Tab-separated table of C-alpha atoms in Angstrom:
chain	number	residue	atom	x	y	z
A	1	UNK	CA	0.000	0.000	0.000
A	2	UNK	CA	2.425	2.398	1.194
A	3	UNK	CA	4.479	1.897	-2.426
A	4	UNK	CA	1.449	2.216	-4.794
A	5	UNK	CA	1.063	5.851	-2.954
A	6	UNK	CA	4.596	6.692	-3.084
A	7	UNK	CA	4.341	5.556	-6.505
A	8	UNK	CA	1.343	7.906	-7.236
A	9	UNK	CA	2.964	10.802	-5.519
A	10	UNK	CA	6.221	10.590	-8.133
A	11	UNK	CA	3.497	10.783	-10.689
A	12	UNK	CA	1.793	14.005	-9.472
A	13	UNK	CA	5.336	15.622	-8.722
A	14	UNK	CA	6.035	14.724	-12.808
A	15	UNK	CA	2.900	16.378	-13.958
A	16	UNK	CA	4.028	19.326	-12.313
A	17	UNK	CA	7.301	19.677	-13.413
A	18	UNK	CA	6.161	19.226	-17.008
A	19	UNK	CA	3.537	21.672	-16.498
A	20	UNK	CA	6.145	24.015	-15.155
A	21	UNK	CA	8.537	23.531	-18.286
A	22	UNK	CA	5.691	23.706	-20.340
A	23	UNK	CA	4.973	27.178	-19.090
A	24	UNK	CA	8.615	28.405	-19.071
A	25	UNK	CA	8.830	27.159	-22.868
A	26	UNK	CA	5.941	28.614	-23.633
A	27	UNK	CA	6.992	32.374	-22.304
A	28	UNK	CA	10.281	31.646	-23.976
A	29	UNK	CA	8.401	31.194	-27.357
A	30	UNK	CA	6.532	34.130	-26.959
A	31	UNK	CA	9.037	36.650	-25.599
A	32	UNK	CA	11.320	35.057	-28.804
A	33	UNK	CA	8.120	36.359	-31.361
A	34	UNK	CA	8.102	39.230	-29.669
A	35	UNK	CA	11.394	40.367	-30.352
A	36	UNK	CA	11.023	38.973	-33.963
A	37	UNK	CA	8.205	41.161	-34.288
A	38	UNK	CA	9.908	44.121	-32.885
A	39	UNK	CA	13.070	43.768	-35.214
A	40	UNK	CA	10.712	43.450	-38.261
A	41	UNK	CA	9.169	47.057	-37.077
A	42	UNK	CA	12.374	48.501	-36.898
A	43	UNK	CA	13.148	47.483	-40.184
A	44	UNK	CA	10.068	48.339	-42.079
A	45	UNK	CA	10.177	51.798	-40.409
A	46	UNK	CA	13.819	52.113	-41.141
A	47	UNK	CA	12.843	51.114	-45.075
A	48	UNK	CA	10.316	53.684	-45.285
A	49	UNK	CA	12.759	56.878	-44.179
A	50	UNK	CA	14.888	55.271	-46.536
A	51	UNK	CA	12.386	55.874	-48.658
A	52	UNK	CA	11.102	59.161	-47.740
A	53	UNK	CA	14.606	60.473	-48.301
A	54	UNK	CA	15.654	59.293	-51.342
A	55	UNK	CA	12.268	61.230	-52.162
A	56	UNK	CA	13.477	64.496	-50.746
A	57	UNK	CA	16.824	64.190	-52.561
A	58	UNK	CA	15.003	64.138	-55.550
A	59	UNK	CA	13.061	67.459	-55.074
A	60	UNK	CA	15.766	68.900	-53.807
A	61	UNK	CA	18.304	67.962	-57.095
A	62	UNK	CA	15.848	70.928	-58.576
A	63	UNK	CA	14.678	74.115	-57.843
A	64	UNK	CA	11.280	73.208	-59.512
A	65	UNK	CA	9.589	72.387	-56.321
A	66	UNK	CA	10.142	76.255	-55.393
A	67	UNK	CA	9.162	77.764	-58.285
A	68	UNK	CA	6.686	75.275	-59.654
A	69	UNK	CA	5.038	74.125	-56.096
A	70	UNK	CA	1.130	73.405	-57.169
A	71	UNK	CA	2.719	71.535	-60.567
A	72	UNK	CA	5.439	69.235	-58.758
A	73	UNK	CA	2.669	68.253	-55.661
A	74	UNK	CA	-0.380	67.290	-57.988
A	75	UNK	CA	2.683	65.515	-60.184
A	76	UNK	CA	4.010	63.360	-57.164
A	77	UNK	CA	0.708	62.735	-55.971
A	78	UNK	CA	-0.233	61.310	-58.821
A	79	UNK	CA	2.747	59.442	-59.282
A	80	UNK	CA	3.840	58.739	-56.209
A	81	UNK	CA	8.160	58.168	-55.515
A	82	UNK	CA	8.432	54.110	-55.967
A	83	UNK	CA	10.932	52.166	-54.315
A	84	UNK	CA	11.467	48.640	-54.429
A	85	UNK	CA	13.201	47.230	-51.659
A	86	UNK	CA	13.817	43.452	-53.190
A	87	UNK	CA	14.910	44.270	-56.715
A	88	UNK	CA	11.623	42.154	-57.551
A	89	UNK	CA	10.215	44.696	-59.903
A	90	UNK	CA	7.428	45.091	-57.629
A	91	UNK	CA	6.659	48.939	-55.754
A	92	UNK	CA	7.056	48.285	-52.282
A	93	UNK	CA	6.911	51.570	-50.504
A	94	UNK	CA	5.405	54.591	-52.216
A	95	UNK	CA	6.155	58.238	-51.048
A	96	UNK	CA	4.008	61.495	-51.411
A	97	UNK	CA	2.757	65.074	-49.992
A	98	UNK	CA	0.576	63.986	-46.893
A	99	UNK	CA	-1.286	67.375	-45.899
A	100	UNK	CA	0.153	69.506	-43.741
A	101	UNK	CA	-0.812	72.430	-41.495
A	102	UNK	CA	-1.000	75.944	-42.989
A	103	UNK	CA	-1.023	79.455	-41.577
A	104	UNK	CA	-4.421	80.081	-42.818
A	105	UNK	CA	-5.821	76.659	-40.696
A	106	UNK	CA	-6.330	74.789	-43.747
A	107	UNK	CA	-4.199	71.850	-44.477
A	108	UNK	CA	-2.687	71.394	-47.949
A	109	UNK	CA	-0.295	68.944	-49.493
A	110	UNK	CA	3.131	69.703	-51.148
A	111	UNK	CA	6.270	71.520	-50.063
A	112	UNK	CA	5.382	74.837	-47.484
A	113	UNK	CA	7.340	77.670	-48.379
A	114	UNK	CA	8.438	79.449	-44.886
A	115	UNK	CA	9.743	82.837	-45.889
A	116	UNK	CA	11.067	84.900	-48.588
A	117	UNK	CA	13.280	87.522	-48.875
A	118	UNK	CA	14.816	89.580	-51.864
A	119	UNK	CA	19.074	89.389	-52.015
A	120	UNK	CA	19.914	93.012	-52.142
A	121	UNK	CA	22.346	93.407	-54.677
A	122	UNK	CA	25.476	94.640	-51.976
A	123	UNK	CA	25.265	91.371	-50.637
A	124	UNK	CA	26.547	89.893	-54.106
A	125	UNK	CA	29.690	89.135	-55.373
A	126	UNK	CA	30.117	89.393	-58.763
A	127	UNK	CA	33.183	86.709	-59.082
A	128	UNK	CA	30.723	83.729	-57.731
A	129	UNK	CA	29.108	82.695	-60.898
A	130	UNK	CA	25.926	81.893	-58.148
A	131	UNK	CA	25.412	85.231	-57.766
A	132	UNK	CA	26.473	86.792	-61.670
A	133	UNK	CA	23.247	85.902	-62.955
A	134	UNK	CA	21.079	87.972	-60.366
A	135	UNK	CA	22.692	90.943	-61.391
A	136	UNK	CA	19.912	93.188	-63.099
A	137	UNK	CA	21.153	95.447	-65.936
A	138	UNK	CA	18.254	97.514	-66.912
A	139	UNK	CA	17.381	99.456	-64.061
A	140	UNK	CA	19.292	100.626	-61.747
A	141	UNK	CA	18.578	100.791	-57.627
A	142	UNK	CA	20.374	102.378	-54.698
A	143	UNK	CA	22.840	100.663	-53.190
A	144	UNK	CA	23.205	103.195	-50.320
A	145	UNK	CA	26.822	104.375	-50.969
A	146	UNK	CA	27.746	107.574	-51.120
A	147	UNK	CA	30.961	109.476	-52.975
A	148	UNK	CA	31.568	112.961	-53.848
A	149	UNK	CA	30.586	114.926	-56.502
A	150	UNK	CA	32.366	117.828	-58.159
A	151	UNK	CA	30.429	120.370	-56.656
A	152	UNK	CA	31.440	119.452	-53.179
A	153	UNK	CA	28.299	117.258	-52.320
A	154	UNK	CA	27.923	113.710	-52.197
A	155	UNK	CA	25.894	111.482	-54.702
A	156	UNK	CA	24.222	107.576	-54.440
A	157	UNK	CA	26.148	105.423	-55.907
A	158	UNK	CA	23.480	102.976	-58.047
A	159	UNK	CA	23.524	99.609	-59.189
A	160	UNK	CA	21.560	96.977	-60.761
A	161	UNK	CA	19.055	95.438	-58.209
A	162	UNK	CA	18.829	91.816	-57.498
A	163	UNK	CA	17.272	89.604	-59.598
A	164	UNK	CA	17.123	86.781	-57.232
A	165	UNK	CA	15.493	85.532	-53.375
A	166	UNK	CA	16.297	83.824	-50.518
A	167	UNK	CA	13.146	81.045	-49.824
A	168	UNK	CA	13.073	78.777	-46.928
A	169	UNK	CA	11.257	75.412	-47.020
A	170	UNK	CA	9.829	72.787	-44.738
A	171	UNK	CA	9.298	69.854	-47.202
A	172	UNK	CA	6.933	66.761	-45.501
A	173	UNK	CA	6.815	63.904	-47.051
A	174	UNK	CA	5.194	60.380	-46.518
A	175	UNK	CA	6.302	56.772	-47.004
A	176	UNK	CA	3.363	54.449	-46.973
A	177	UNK	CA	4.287	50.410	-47.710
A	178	UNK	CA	0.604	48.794	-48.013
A	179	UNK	CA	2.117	45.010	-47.240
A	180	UNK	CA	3.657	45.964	-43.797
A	181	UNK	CA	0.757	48.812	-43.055
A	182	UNK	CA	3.710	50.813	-42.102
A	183	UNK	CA	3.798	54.640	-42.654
A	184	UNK	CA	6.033	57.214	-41.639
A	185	UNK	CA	6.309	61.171	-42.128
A	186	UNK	CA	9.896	62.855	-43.082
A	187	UNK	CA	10.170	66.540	-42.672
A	188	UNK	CA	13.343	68.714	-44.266
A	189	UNK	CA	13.971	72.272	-44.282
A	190	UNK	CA	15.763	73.665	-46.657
A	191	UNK	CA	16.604	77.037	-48.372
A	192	UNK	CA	16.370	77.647	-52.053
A	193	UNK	CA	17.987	80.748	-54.378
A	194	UNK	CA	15.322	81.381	-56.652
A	195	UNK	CA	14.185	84.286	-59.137
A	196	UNK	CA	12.073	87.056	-57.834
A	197	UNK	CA	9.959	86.814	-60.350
A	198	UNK	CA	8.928	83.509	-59.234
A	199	UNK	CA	9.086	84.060	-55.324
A	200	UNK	CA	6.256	81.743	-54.220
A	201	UNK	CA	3.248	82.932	-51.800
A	202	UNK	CA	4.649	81.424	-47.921
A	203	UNK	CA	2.142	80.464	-45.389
């Protein structure tokens, strides 16, 4: 009698330590998935600013976002940046304008011009062939130098006045890859020499 209930109690002990290790692997799995998981996260979201940069080096190998704003948004909207990770011919993260806050409350895709502000033309050097062509040479400004005349008095010295601006830029863009749901938002400032003629409205 006494070794059919030790024999029983060697049984219940068993259960129990295979219930425990059952447990511990168990946790183990999960905690192991978990990290999996969080790896893969990282590297989707590290894909997709991949992404959204090589985007932003493209708009940014051309002034055309600054001067042609409304065109280049509708045209990467519509055609989002592709990128395919695999080399399997297949788009797997697109990038666009999300909208973004504006001044005026509203929110608008595209690149948000910050501030501009007309190069005055004593702030130019005329051996940087950067600033030679914003040299005007029809009309002439003050330049706010003055010299003597021959009558004893002094004179302003004028000069062409600048053709160009200085524009800043905060440039939001978003990386969306449909497969992985992931989606992250890139901002860049930047500032852009453009023609004063074509100084955008900034909001």
């Amino acid at each position: 009698m006494r070794m059919r209930a030790q024999r029983g109690s060697v049984l219940l002990v068993v259960m129990i330590f295979l219930l425990v290790f059952g447990m511990m692997t168990a946790a183990a799995f999960r905690g192991s998935m978990t990290s999996v998981q969080a790896i893969g996260n990282m590297q989707w979201r590290n894909e997709a600013i991949t992404a959204a940069n090589d985007a932003i080096d493209r708009l940014l190998s051309t002034a055309d976002f600054a001067t042609n704003t409304a065109v280049v948004t509708q045209a990467v909207n519509d055609a989002p940046f592709p990128l395919d990770i695999n080399g399997d011919g297949v788009t797997d993260i697109s990038v666009s304008f999300p909208p973004v806050p504006r001044d005026a409350g509203a929110n608008r895709p595209g690149p948000r011009c910050l501030r501009a502000e007309p190069i005055p033309a004593a702030q130019l050097n005329p051996s940087l062939p950067a600033d030679l062509g914003c040299f005007g040479s029809s009309s002439s400004g003050s330049s706010g130098l003055g010299v003597a005349t021959g009558t004893g008095g002094t004179a302003t010295v004028t000069q062409s006045p600048s053709l160009c601006s200085n524009t800043e830029w905060s440039i939001t863009v978003r990386a969306t890859d449909p497969v992985t749901n992931t989606q992250v938002d890139v901002v860049q400032g930047v500032g852009v020499r453009v023609p004063t003629t074509a100084i955008p409205t900034c909001d």
